[in-house]
Short mmCIF file of C-alpha atoms (C1' of nucleotides) in Angstrom, two decimals:
data_model
loop_
_atom_site.label_atom_id
_atom_site.label_comp_id
_atom_site.label_asym_id
_atom_site.label_seq_id
_atom_site.Cartn_x
_atom_site.Cartn_y
_atom_site.Cartn_z
CA MET A 1 -164.06 70.64 -43.96
CA PRO A 2 -160.45 69.75 -44.95
CA ARG A 3 -157.14 71.77 -43.48
CA PRO A 4 -155.66 74.12 -45.88
CA ARG A 5 -152.21 74.18 -44.10
CA SER A 6 -150.21 73.11 -46.94
CA SER A 7 -146.88 71.67 -45.80
CA GLN A 8 -145.15 74.28 -47.07
CA GLN A 9 -146.40 76.22 -44.56
CA PRO A 10 -144.76 76.30 -40.97
CA GLY A 11 -148.85 75.13 -39.36
CA LEU A 12 -149.75 75.23 -35.44
CA THR A 13 -145.84 75.33 -33.10
CA ALA A 14 -145.64 76.08 -29.88
CA GLY A 15 -143.59 78.79 -30.36
CA ASN A 16 -146.76 80.43 -32.93
CA ILE A 17 -149.02 79.33 -29.92
CA LYS A 18 -146.78 81.19 -27.13
CA ASP A 19 -146.08 84.94 -29.50
CA GLY A 20 -149.97 84.74 -29.66
CA ALA A 21 -150.82 84.85 -26.55
CA ARG A 22 -148.11 86.85 -25.55
CA GLN A 23 -149.60 89.32 -28.02
CA LEU A 24 -153.22 89.55 -27.37
CA MET A 25 -151.64 89.85 -23.31
CA ASP A 26 -150.04 92.88 -24.98
CA GLU A 27 -153.65 94.23 -26.10
CA MET A 28 -155.75 92.51 -22.87
CA GLY A 29 -153.18 92.31 -19.37
CA THR A 30 -152.30 89.41 -18.21
CA GLN A 31 -155.72 88.64 -17.39
CA GLY A 32 -157.05 88.79 -20.78
CA LEU A 33 -155.83 85.38 -21.84
CA SER A 34 -157.79 83.20 -22.62
CA LEU A 35 -157.20 79.83 -25.65
CA ARG A 36 -160.52 80.71 -28.03
CA GLU A 37 -158.72 83.96 -28.81
CA ILE A 38 -155.11 82.96 -28.87
CA ALA A 39 -156.97 80.11 -31.47
CA ARG A 40 -158.63 82.42 -33.21
CA ARG A 41 -156.31 85.42 -34.22
CA LEU A 42 -153.99 81.54 -34.85
CA GLY A 43 -156.49 80.91 -37.45
CA VAL A 44 -157.64 77.16 -35.84
CA THR A 45 -159.75 76.27 -33.66
CA ALA A 46 -159.47 75.93 -29.36
CA PRO A 47 -158.96 72.25 -29.22
CA ALA A 48 -156.29 72.16 -31.37
CA ILE A 49 -153.98 74.00 -28.98
CA TYR A 50 -155.17 71.55 -27.16
CA ASN A 51 -152.40 68.89 -28.74
CA TYR A 52 -149.04 71.68 -27.50
CA PHE A 53 -150.39 72.40 -23.91
CA PRO A 54 -152.69 70.01 -22.62
CA ARG A 55 -154.05 72.75 -20.08
CA LEU A 56 -153.83 76.65 -20.01
CA ASP A 57 -151.95 76.91 -16.57
CA ASP A 58 -148.75 74.57 -18.81
CA LEU A 59 -149.19 77.73 -21.79
CA ILE A 60 -148.83 80.03 -18.74
CA THR A 61 -146.03 78.16 -16.78
CA ALA A 62 -144.17 78.12 -20.71
CA LEU A 63 -144.84 82.16 -20.61
CA ILE A 64 -144.03 82.92 -16.85
CA VAL A 65 -140.15 80.67 -17.83
CA ASP A 66 -139.82 81.76 -21.36
CA ALA A 67 -140.09 85.57 -19.24
CA TYR A 68 -137.28 84.31 -16.52
CA ARG A 69 -135.53 83.15 -18.99
CA ASP A 70 -135.75 86.45 -21.63
CA LEU A 71 -135.23 87.98 -18.89
CA ALA A 72 -132.03 86.64 -17.29
CA ASP A 73 -130.68 86.53 -20.67
CA ALA A 74 -130.48 90.06 -21.59
CA LEU A 75 -128.72 90.74 -17.98
CA SER A 76 -126.41 88.44 -17.95
CA THR A 77 -125.48 89.67 -21.73
CA ALA A 78 -125.58 93.28 -21.11
CA GLY A 79 -122.60 92.30 -18.20
CA GLN A 80 -120.47 90.41 -20.15
CA ARG A 81 -120.89 92.86 -23.26
CA ALA A 82 -120.14 95.93 -20.69
CA GLY A 83 -117.24 93.11 -19.95
CA ALA A 84 -116.07 92.68 -23.11
CA ARG A 85 -116.69 96.11 -24.70
CA VAL A 86 -115.59 99.00 -21.04
CA SER A 87 -113.87 97.35 -18.80
CA ALA A 88 -113.75 94.57 -15.97
CA ASP A 89 -114.83 96.56 -13.05
CA PRO A 90 -117.40 95.18 -11.87
CA GLY A 91 -118.85 98.24 -10.92
CA LYS A 92 -120.15 99.17 -14.40
CA ARG A 93 -120.55 95.97 -15.90
CA LEU A 94 -123.07 96.80 -12.56
CA LEU A 95 -124.60 99.57 -13.69
CA ALA A 96 -125.59 98.33 -17.49
CA VAL A 97 -126.92 94.99 -16.14
CA LEU A 98 -129.19 97.46 -14.13
CA ARG A 99 -129.86 99.67 -16.88
CA THR A 100 -131.04 96.47 -18.40
CA TYR A 101 -133.02 95.14 -15.84
CA ARG A 102 -135.37 98.99 -16.39
CA ALA A 103 -135.19 98.40 -19.94
CA TRP A 104 -135.65 94.72 -20.28
CA ALA A 105 -139.31 95.40 -17.81
CA LEU A 106 -139.91 99.04 -20.45
CA GLU A 107 -139.78 96.89 -23.92
CA HIS A 108 -141.70 94.14 -22.18
CA PRO A 109 -143.78 95.56 -19.87
CA THR A 110 -146.30 92.66 -20.31
CA GLU A 111 -144.17 90.14 -19.74
CA PHE A 112 -143.05 92.17 -17.02
CA THR A 113 -146.27 92.50 -15.45
CA LEU A 114 -145.99 88.68 -15.39
CA ILE A 115 -143.47 87.97 -13.54
CA TYR A 116 -144.01 90.27 -11.11
CA GLY A 117 -147.60 91.61 -10.87
CA ASN A 118 -150.57 90.38 -9.21
CA PRO A 119 -150.83 86.48 -9.05
CA ILE A 120 -153.00 84.86 -11.44
CA PRO A 121 -155.93 83.87 -9.25
CA GLY A 122 -156.59 80.00 -9.49
CA TYR A 123 -152.90 79.88 -11.36
CA GLN A 124 -150.69 78.63 -9.16
CA ALA A 125 -146.64 77.82 -10.82
CA PRO A 126 -144.79 75.31 -10.02
CA GLU A 127 -141.58 76.65 -8.27
CA GLU A 128 -139.22 73.58 -9.44
CA GLN A 129 -139.97 74.80 -13.35
CA THR A 130 -139.73 79.23 -12.53
CA ARG A 131 -137.44 79.30 -9.93
CA PRO A 132 -134.41 77.97 -11.52
CA GLU A 133 -134.89 81.30 -14.56
CA ALA A 134 -135.80 83.42 -11.42
CA VAL A 135 -132.77 82.40 -9.41
CA ARG A 136 -130.24 82.62 -12.60
CA GLY A 137 -131.44 86.50 -13.74
CA PHE A 138 -131.04 87.17 -9.73
CA ALA A 139 -127.42 86.00 -9.65
CA VAL A 140 -125.81 88.47 -12.42
CA ILE A 141 -126.15 90.54 -10.11
CA LEU A 142 -124.52 88.56 -6.94
CA ASP A 143 -122.51 87.36 -8.96
CA LEU A 144 -120.88 90.96 -9.85
CA LEU A 145 -121.23 91.59 -6.48
CA LEU A 146 -119.52 89.03 -5.36
CA GLU A 147 -116.69 89.81 -7.62
CA ALA A 148 -116.53 93.29 -5.62
CA HIS A 149 -116.74 91.91 -2.71
CA SER A 150 -113.82 89.46 -3.46
CA GLN A 151 -111.78 92.32 -4.12
CA GLY A 152 -112.37 93.63 -1.09
CA ARG A 153 -114.07 96.90 -3.51
CA LEU A 154 -117.28 96.49 -0.88
CA PRO A 155 -118.71 97.55 2.47
CA GLY A 156 -116.24 94.63 4.73
CA ARG A 157 -115.37 93.50 7.98
CA ALA A 158 -112.18 97.07 7.29
CA ASN A 159 -114.66 99.02 6.46
CA PRO A 160 -118.17 97.73 7.99
CA LEU A 161 -121.66 98.41 6.32
CA PRO A 162 -124.43 99.17 8.79
CA MET A 163 -126.29 96.00 9.15
CA PRO A 164 -127.84 95.05 12.22
CA PRO A 165 -126.20 92.10 13.75
CA THR A 166 -130.18 90.90 14.24
CA LEU A 167 -130.46 90.82 11.04
CA LYS A 168 -131.07 87.19 9.44
CA VAL A 169 -130.05 86.89 5.32
CA GLY A 170 -131.38 83.38 4.06
CA ILE A 171 -128.83 81.76 2.56
CA LEU A 172 -129.48 81.38 -1.41
CA SER A 173 -126.86 79.19 -2.58
CA ALA A 174 -124.54 80.05 -6.07
CA PRO A 175 -125.36 77.86 -8.73
CA GLU A 176 -123.72 75.36 -9.19
CA GLY A 177 -123.67 74.36 -5.50
CA GLN A 178 -120.48 76.35 -4.74
CA THR A 179 -120.24 78.26 -1.92
CA PRO A 180 -122.83 80.12 -0.66
CA TYR A 181 -122.72 83.91 -1.03
CA PRO A 182 -121.70 85.89 2.06
CA SER A 183 -124.32 88.24 3.77
CA GLU A 184 -123.20 91.08 2.22
CA VAL A 185 -123.68 90.02 -0.86
CA VAL A 186 -127.15 89.18 -0.76
CA TYR A 187 -127.93 91.97 1.88
CA LEU A 188 -126.64 94.24 -0.65
CA GLY A 189 -127.74 92.69 -3.51
CA VAL A 190 -131.70 92.61 -2.11
CA MET A 191 -131.45 96.22 -0.88
CA GLY A 192 -130.57 97.74 -4.62
CA TRP A 193 -133.78 94.96 -5.72
CA TYR A 194 -136.26 96.33 -3.64
CA HIS A 195 -135.34 99.73 -4.93
CA ILE A 196 -135.02 99.66 -8.89
CA HIS A 197 -138.08 97.38 -7.99
CA GLY A 198 -140.25 100.21 -6.92
CA MET A 199 -138.80 102.38 -9.40
CA ILE A 200 -139.88 100.74 -12.20
CA MET A 201 -143.63 98.86 -11.20
CA LEU A 202 -144.24 102.65 -10.16
CA GLU A 203 -143.58 103.92 -13.61
CA LEU A 204 -145.05 100.46 -15.56
CA PHE A 205 -148.34 101.49 -13.28
CA GLU A 206 -148.15 105.10 -13.90
CA HIS A 207 -148.13 105.72 -10.27
CA ASN A 208 -145.42 109.23 -10.92
CA THR A 209 -146.48 110.96 -13.71
CA SER A 210 -147.09 113.97 -11.54
CA LEU A 211 -144.08 113.50 -9.70
CA VAL A 212 -140.95 112.58 -12.02
CA SER A 213 -140.94 113.60 -15.42
CA ASP A 214 -137.98 111.98 -16.70
CA THR A 215 -138.08 108.20 -15.57
CA GLY A 216 -135.17 107.37 -17.14
CA LEU A 217 -133.30 110.12 -15.93
CA PHE A 218 -134.43 109.45 -12.65
CA TYR A 219 -133.72 105.64 -13.19
CA GLU A 220 -130.05 106.59 -14.24
CA PHE A 221 -129.26 109.12 -11.30
CA GLU A 222 -131.22 106.08 -8.58
CA ILE A 223 -128.65 103.88 -9.92
CA GLN A 224 -124.96 105.54 -10.14
CA ASN A 225 -125.29 106.92 -6.70
CA LEU A 226 -127.04 102.95 -5.40
CA LEU A 227 -123.72 102.03 -6.46
CA ALA A 228 -122.05 105.11 -5.76
CA ARG A 229 -122.56 104.54 -2.19
CA LEU A 230 -121.69 100.57 -2.33
CA GLY A 231 -117.70 102.26 -3.39
CA LEU A 232 -118.66 100.90 -7.00
CA LEU A 233 -118.40 104.14 -9.03
CA THR A 234 -116.46 106.33 -8.79
CA GLU A 235 -116.36 108.60 -11.78
CA THR A 236 -119.71 108.73 -13.50
CA ASN A 237 -120.71 106.82 -15.82
CA MET B 1 -191.88 86.14 -3.72
CA PRO B 2 -192.36 88.63 -1.36
CA ARG B 3 -189.24 90.94 0.23
CA PRO B 4 -187.72 88.97 3.39
CA ARG B 5 -186.49 92.33 4.95
CA SER B 6 -188.35 93.98 7.75
CA SER B 7 -187.69 97.66 8.71
CA GLN B 8 -185.80 96.48 11.23
CA GLN B 9 -183.06 94.84 9.36
CA PRO B 10 -180.38 97.12 7.43
CA GLY B 11 -181.30 96.21 4.02
CA LEU B 12 -178.78 96.73 1.27
CA THR B 13 -175.97 99.62 1.55
CA ALA B 14 -173.62 100.81 -0.25
CA GLY B 15 -171.14 99.57 2.19
CA ASN B 16 -172.44 96.09 1.93
CA ILE B 17 -172.37 95.58 -1.49
CA LYS B 18 -168.59 98.02 -1.32
CA ASP B 19 -167.95 95.35 2.16
CA GLY B 20 -168.81 92.35 -0.14
CA ALA B 21 -166.49 92.95 -2.65
CA ARG B 22 -163.47 93.01 -0.56
CA GLN B 23 -164.51 89.88 1.01
CA LEU B 24 -164.77 88.39 -2.73
CA MET B 25 -161.54 90.25 -3.51
CA ASP B 26 -159.24 88.71 -0.73
CA GLU B 27 -160.55 85.23 -1.69
CA MET B 28 -160.05 86.11 -5.31
CA GLY B 29 -157.88 88.92 -6.35
CA THR B 30 -159.44 91.85 -7.65
CA GLN B 31 -160.03 89.73 -10.76
CA GLY B 32 -162.31 87.80 -9.16
CA LEU B 33 -164.37 90.65 -8.73
CA SER B 34 -168.29 89.71 -9.95
CA LEU B 35 -171.97 91.46 -9.05
CA ARG B 36 -173.44 88.34 -9.40
CA GLU B 37 -171.57 86.48 -6.33
CA ILE B 38 -171.32 89.63 -4.89
CA ALA B 39 -175.27 89.34 -4.65
CA ARG B 40 -175.63 85.64 -4.44
CA ARG B 41 -173.32 86.34 -0.72
CA LEU B 42 -175.54 88.91 0.24
CA GLY B 43 -178.46 87.17 -0.69
CA VAL B 44 -180.09 89.60 -3.10
CA THR B 45 -180.52 89.08 -6.99
CA ALA B 46 -178.01 90.90 -9.03
CA PRO B 47 -179.87 93.68 -10.57
CA ALA B 48 -180.39 94.83 -6.68
CA ILE B 49 -177.46 96.46 -6.78
CA TYR B 50 -177.60 97.91 -9.58
CA ASN B 51 -179.77 100.40 -7.91
CA TYR B 52 -176.32 101.96 -5.16
CA PHE B 53 -174.06 100.99 -8.74
CA PRO B 54 -175.13 101.83 -11.85
CA ARG B 55 -172.35 100.54 -13.90
CA LEU B 56 -169.85 97.36 -12.34
CA ASP B 57 -167.01 100.09 -12.74
CA ASP B 58 -168.45 102.35 -10.65
CA LEU B 59 -168.26 100.10 -7.55
CA ILE B 60 -164.25 99.44 -8.64
CA THR B 61 -163.89 102.97 -8.49
CA ALA B 62 -166.01 102.90 -5.16
CA LEU B 63 -163.08 100.63 -3.59
CA ILE B 64 -160.40 102.48 -5.28
CA VAL B 65 -161.38 105.62 -3.87
CA ASP B 66 -161.93 103.99 -0.27
CA ALA B 67 -158.39 102.08 -0.28
CA TYR B 68 -156.47 106.13 -1.04
CA ARG B 69 -158.90 107.38 1.90
CA ASP B 70 -158.06 104.42 4.36
CA LEU B 71 -153.92 104.04 3.49
CA ALA B 72 -154.49 108.21 4.09
CA ASP B 73 -155.98 107.87 7.18
CA ALA B 74 -153.79 105.58 8.76
CA LEU B 75 -150.61 107.31 7.90
CA SER B 76 -152.32 111.00 9.01
CA THR B 77 -153.03 109.28 12.46
CA ALA B 78 -149.97 107.14 12.67
CA GLY B 79 -147.83 110.63 12.27
CA GLN B 80 -150.24 112.90 14.72
CA ARG B 81 -149.88 110.00 17.20
CA ALA B 82 -146.80 110.09 16.85
CA GLY B 83 -146.12 113.52 17.27
CA ALA B 84 -148.73 113.29 20.91
CA ARG B 85 -147.00 110.24 22.05
CA VAL B 86 -143.04 110.22 21.49
CA SER B 87 -141.95 114.16 20.17
CA ALA B 88 -142.60 116.20 17.65
CA ASP B 89 -139.57 115.56 15.61
CA PRO B 90 -139.87 114.99 11.95
CA GLY B 91 -137.66 112.05 11.81
CA LYS B 92 -139.57 110.54 13.57
CA ARG B 93 -143.48 110.44 13.40
CA LEU B 94 -141.57 110.12 9.46
CA LEU B 95 -140.28 106.33 10.86
CA ALA B 96 -143.98 105.94 12.36
CA VAL B 97 -145.63 106.75 9.59
CA LEU B 98 -143.83 104.45 7.43
CA ARG B 99 -143.97 101.44 9.34
CA THR B 100 -147.87 102.41 9.02
CA TYR B 101 -147.20 102.33 5.35
CA ARG B 102 -146.13 98.05 5.18
CA ALA B 103 -148.08 97.55 8.27
CA TRP B 104 -151.10 98.80 6.04
CA ALA B 105 -149.98 97.15 2.67
CA LEU B 106 -149.39 93.30 5.01
CA GLU B 107 -153.68 94.14 6.26
CA HIS B 108 -155.14 95.19 3.37
CA PRO B 109 -153.02 93.34 0.32
CA THR B 110 -155.82 93.36 -1.73
CA GLU B 111 -156.73 96.65 -1.74
CA PHE B 112 -153.25 97.42 -1.95
CA THR B 113 -153.13 95.07 -4.83
CA LEU B 114 -155.36 96.95 -6.13
CA ILE B 115 -154.14 100.73 -6.16
CA TYR B 116 -150.55 99.85 -6.69
CA GLY B 117 -150.98 96.37 -8.48
CA ASN B 118 -151.88 95.50 -12.49
CA PRO B 119 -154.43 97.97 -13.71
CA ILE B 120 -157.93 96.23 -13.88
CA PRO B 121 -158.39 95.49 -18.23
CA GLY B 122 -160.82 97.05 -19.72
CA TYR B 123 -161.29 99.65 -16.46
CA GLN B 124 -159.91 103.07 -16.60
CA ALA B 125 -159.63 105.13 -12.85
CA PRO B 126 -161.28 108.35 -13.28
CA GLU B 127 -157.95 110.08 -12.15
CA GLU B 128 -160.44 113.30 -10.56
CA GLN B 129 -162.39 111.79 -8.04
CA THR B 130 -158.70 109.05 -7.25
CA ARG B 131 -156.19 111.91 -7.82
CA PRO B 132 -157.00 113.70 -4.16
CA GLU B 133 -156.78 111.13 -2.00
CA ALA B 134 -153.93 108.71 -3.37
CA VAL B 135 -152.19 112.43 -3.18
CA ARG B 136 -153.19 113.28 0.19
CA GLY B 137 -151.72 110.18 0.99
CA PHE B 138 -148.19 110.94 -0.16
CA ALA B 139 -148.36 114.25 1.16
CA VAL B 140 -148.74 113.29 4.83
CA ILE B 141 -144.53 112.48 3.61
CA LEU B 142 -143.72 115.32 1.74
CA ASP B 143 -145.59 117.21 4.73
CA LEU B 144 -142.39 115.68 7.47
CA LEU B 145 -140.24 115.56 4.96
CA LEU B 146 -141.05 119.89 4.99
CA GLU B 147 -141.05 120.14 8.51
CA ALA B 148 -137.45 118.32 8.09
CA HIS B 149 -136.20 121.35 5.39
CA SER B 150 -137.05 124.15 7.53
CA GLN B 151 -135.64 123.27 10.46
CA GLY B 152 -132.42 122.64 7.98
CA ARG B 153 -132.30 119.05 9.06
CA LEU B 154 -132.25 117.78 5.40
CA PRO B 155 -129.14 118.06 2.66
CA GLY B 156 -129.59 121.49 1.30
CA ARG B 157 -126.57 124.58 0.06
CA ALA B 158 -124.91 123.93 2.81
CA ASN B 159 -124.60 120.26 2.70
CA PRO B 160 -125.84 119.22 -0.90
CA LEU B 161 -127.69 116.64 -1.34
CA PRO B 162 -126.42 114.21 -4.05
CA MET B 163 -128.81 115.31 -6.80
CA PRO B 164 -127.74 115.53 -10.63
CA PRO B 165 -128.86 119.58 -12.14
CA THR B 166 -130.18 117.84 -15.12
CA LEU B 167 -132.89 116.04 -12.67
CA LYS B 168 -136.63 117.28 -13.11
CA VAL B 169 -138.64 116.42 -10.89
CA GLY B 170 -142.84 117.61 -11.13
CA ILE B 171 -143.86 119.70 -9.20
CA LEU B 172 -146.88 118.71 -6.99
CA SER B 173 -148.14 121.50 -5.24
CA ALA B 174 -149.36 121.31 -1.68
CA PRO B 175 -153.28 120.26 -0.23
CA GLU B 176 -154.15 123.38 -0.14
CA GLY B 177 -153.02 125.33 -3.18
CA GLN B 178 -149.84 126.43 -0.81
CA THR B 179 -146.55 127.12 -1.94
CA PRO B 180 -145.05 124.05 -4.08
CA TYR B 181 -142.76 121.50 -2.16
CA PRO B 182 -138.80 122.00 -2.95
CA SER B 183 -137.55 119.27 -5.35
CA GLU B 184 -135.40 118.67 -2.50
CA VAL B 185 -138.32 117.19 -1.10
CA VAL B 186 -140.62 115.92 -4.02
CA TYR B 187 -137.43 114.66 -4.48
CA LEU B 188 -136.30 112.84 -1.16
CA GLY B 189 -140.87 111.86 -0.91
CA VAL B 190 -140.33 109.72 -4.25
CA MET B 191 -136.89 108.56 -3.99
CA GLY B 192 -137.92 106.47 -0.65
CA TRP B 193 -141.16 106.07 -1.82
CA TYR B 194 -139.33 103.73 -4.38
CA HIS B 195 -137.46 102.11 -1.97
CA ILE B 196 -139.88 101.13 0.82
CA HIS B 197 -142.44 100.77 -2.19
CA GLY B 198 -140.24 97.41 -3.94
CA MET B 199 -139.81 96.05 -0.38
CA ILE B 200 -143.46 95.70 0.13
CA MET B 201 -144.43 94.57 -3.24
CA LEU B 202 -142.18 91.67 -3.84
CA GLU B 203 -142.98 90.95 0.25
CA LEU B 204 -146.40 90.48 -0.96
CA PHE B 205 -146.68 89.11 -3.82
CA GLU B 206 -143.43 86.07 -2.50
CA HIS B 207 -141.24 87.13 -4.55
CA ASN B 208 -137.99 87.38 -1.59
CA THR B 209 -139.72 84.10 0.94
CA SER B 210 -136.07 82.26 -0.80
CA LEU B 211 -133.57 85.67 0.05
CA VAL B 212 -135.12 87.38 2.91
CA SER B 213 -135.91 85.06 6.00
CA ASP B 214 -137.61 88.25 8.79
CA THR B 215 -139.23 90.34 5.58
CA GLY B 216 -139.92 92.83 9.32
CA LEU B 217 -136.57 93.14 9.98
CA PHE B 218 -135.88 94.04 6.82
CA TYR B 219 -138.16 96.06 7.09
CA GLU B 220 -137.45 98.00 10.08
CA PHE B 221 -134.21 98.53 9.02
CA GLU B 222 -133.90 100.03 5.73
CA ILE B 223 -136.21 102.61 7.04
CA GLN B 224 -134.07 104.07 9.62
CA ASN B 225 -130.94 103.15 7.74
CA LEU B 226 -133.11 106.09 4.68
CA LEU B 227 -133.80 108.22 7.82
CA ALA B 228 -130.34 107.89 9.25
CA ARG B 229 -128.83 108.89 5.60
CA LEU B 230 -130.46 111.70 4.97
CA GLY B 231 -129.72 113.38 8.78
CA LEU B 232 -133.17 112.25 9.85
CA LEU B 233 -132.59 109.79 12.78
CA THR B 234 -129.67 110.25 15.25
CA GLU B 235 -129.88 107.62 17.92
CA THR B 236 -131.75 104.41 16.90
CA ASN B 237 -135.46 104.56 17.13
"C1'" DT C 1 -144.08 53.62 -59.67
"C1'" DG C 2 -148.09 52.38 -57.24
"C1'" DT C 3 -151.31 50.62 -53.06
"C1'" DA C 4 -152.75 49.93 -48.30
"C1'" DC C 5 -151.81 51.65 -43.95
"C1'" DA C 6 -150.57 53.54 -39.53
"C1'" DT C 7 -150.36 58.28 -38.18
"C1'" DC C 8 -151.32 62.70 -35.59
"C1'" DA C 9 -152.77 68.01 -35.84
"C1'" DG C 10 -156.88 69.92 -36.66
"C1'" DT C 11 -162.27 70.52 -36.85
"C1'" DG C 12 -166.68 71.07 -35.41
"C1'" DA C 13 -170.42 70.13 -31.81
"C1'" DA C 14 -171.33 70.51 -27.42
"C1'" DC C 15 -171.13 70.52 -22.58
"C1'" DG C 16 -172.15 73.30 -18.16
"C1'" DC C 17 -170.52 77.19 -16.76
"C1'" DG C 18 -170.51 82.20 -15.33
"C1'" DC C 19 -170.64 87.05 -16.65
"C1'" DG C 20 -173.10 91.93 -17.46
"C1'" DT C 21 -176.66 94.22 -18.39
"C1'" DT C 22 -182.16 95.28 -19.23
"C1'" DC C 23 -186.30 94.47 -17.95
"C1'" DA C 24 -190.98 94.77 -17.04
"C1'" DC C 25 -192.57 93.40 -12.00
"C1'" DT C 26 -194.02 93.74 -7.47
"C1'" DG C 27 -195.27 94.78 -2.89
"C1'" DA C 28 -193.69 96.39 1.81
"C1'" DT C 29 -193.56 100.79 3.15
"C1'" DG C 30 -194.13 105.64 5.13
"C1'" DT C 31 -196.82 109.87 4.09
"C1'" DA C 32 -201.49 112.46 2.91
"C1'" DC C 33 -205.98 113.18 3.79
"C1'" DT D 1 -208.23 105.81 13.69
"C1'" DG D 2 -208.30 104.76 8.60
"C1'" DT D 3 -207.85 104.53 3.20
"C1'" DA D 4 -206.00 105.95 -0.52
"C1'" DC D 5 -201.78 106.43 -2.40
"C1'" DA D 6 -197.66 107.57 -4.63
"C1'" DT D 7 -191.99 105.68 -4.30
"C1'" DC D 8 -189.22 102.65 -5.00
"C1'" DA D 9 -185.63 98.53 -3.11
"C1'" DG D 10 -185.57 94.50 -4.81
"C1'" DT D 11 -187.43 90.32 -8.00
"C1'" DG D 12 -187.38 87.41 -11.35
"C1'" DA D 13 -187.09 86.32 -16.21
"C1'" DA D 14 -183.92 87.28 -20.12
"C1'" DC D 15 -179.83 89.14 -23.21
"C1'" DG D 16 -175.92 87.60 -25.80
"C1'" DC D 17 -171.72 86.50 -24.63
"C1'" DG D 18 -167.29 83.76 -23.72
"C1'" DC D 19 -164.40 81.04 -21.59
"C1'" DG D 20 -162.42 75.86 -21.05
"C1'" DT D 21 -161.90 70.70 -21.77
"C1'" DT D 22 -164.26 66.86 -23.92
"C1'" DC D 23 -165.24 63.45 -28.04
"C1'" DA D 24 -165.52 61.70 -32.16
"C1'" DC D 25 -163.77 62.11 -36.00
"C1'" DT D 26 -161.08 63.14 -40.72
"C1'" DG D 27 -158.34 63.23 -43.63
"C1'" DA D 28 -153.74 65.15 -45.21
"C1'" DT D 29 -149.42 63.18 -44.85
"C1'" DG D 30 -145.45 59.95 -44.65
"C1'" DT D 31 -144.01 55.95 -44.97
"C1'" DA D 32 -144.41 50.63 -45.55
"C1'" DC D 33 -143.89 46.83 -48.83
#
DNA sequence: TGTACATCAGTGAACGCGCGTTCACTGATGTAC
DNA sequence: TGTACATCAGTGAACGCGCGTTCACTGATGTAC
């Protein structure tokens, strides 16, 4: 049977396939991914996909990298917009970024799960592909903390943060091979991330439905509290 | 072919099957569960399992309930032992409980993932079976907070905790149908849980390997910090 | 304007696999007499 | 002590299914002349 595709129609693209995959995962969960089912939905036979992704794992990798990139973009533009719109205050920009973190997770639950949920059995993410985008997202937060730190607004030598001397924080070099972040900045970033991440994970998988009635309000309260404790928010909002 | 089993051998039991399932999940991840593979490892044919678990979902439910129960037991005995060994101070007992939370997760990564990781697609946990044990574990934490609260050691009316008036915290009734926990207690419990849970999830799925070199120390520092902020730990350890 | 040709995206059949579940059955066990 | 019998845990074959991947192929397209 001849291919029905005419030259006007866009035909199969890597983008098409990824979109189909994302849609399928939305319905079936991250482990419901299936080359054959994606092909079926695109009105194409399964082997056709091999022209774009030699193996299923390559498709998964592409989806993961896309997700990290999309999240990093969302965080980055949220920070920039807040800077342009409201003020240059790093605390307020950080607040906008943290709001966006949750918003992105709730708007893209499948992709968030793909990144941060159970590892897919038998699949090993190639770090050299996924790591840069993953780091870029977290660096948005670290950069704002660094800015506050350089303004002397974070706890430091004069106003020491409780931080045990034996605690060794791994060194994460800044994006462009610049000087590494000071360990106070990394510590605060990680600490805040843990808190926020736990909230979102438990909300996403519905472990807190009987405990918290308005998870959005709760989140908002927590991030304001967090930033206020660091001296980054003087007035509310 | 006759059954090789003689009366001395224990033969197949529900416990055997669950143990095999847990072992399989340790190797293959929570979604690697397979009736046939479990049966194969137990030296038995797949239909034999149907005498003990009518459907695969029933086996999963049993595993989930077991995990919640085991975690709740671990938390509960940790609190009791700390009370007997060290002091009756609820803060110190809480510290022991929080240490146990992480220890249990790291010792039972598969079961922790089964409970708190991605939902298994197509499987819906029957709440009436899983909820009591899930609540029991969390109640260990809440009970200790309640004890501190009744001793006036938590922030209260006199020494108010920042807690927005509009924040509505769902009511969780105490185990035996006793009076519900005060909302300060629930709030602090949930808040701490979020923080701790995020740490453990990110550690378990190895998202923080490049950020934190000694995750055990980091965790220890965080929980001591957390309790100190609530006024539950005056001296270290 | 017309013809020959290379390209290459997508096809269809097939591979070997593992899965959950059903079914009639078998045969060792323990009990009742 | 011996015999007849009910029980029921586990068997083996079969069902229908979907999966990832391979392979030789086809035929529309665009290009070169």
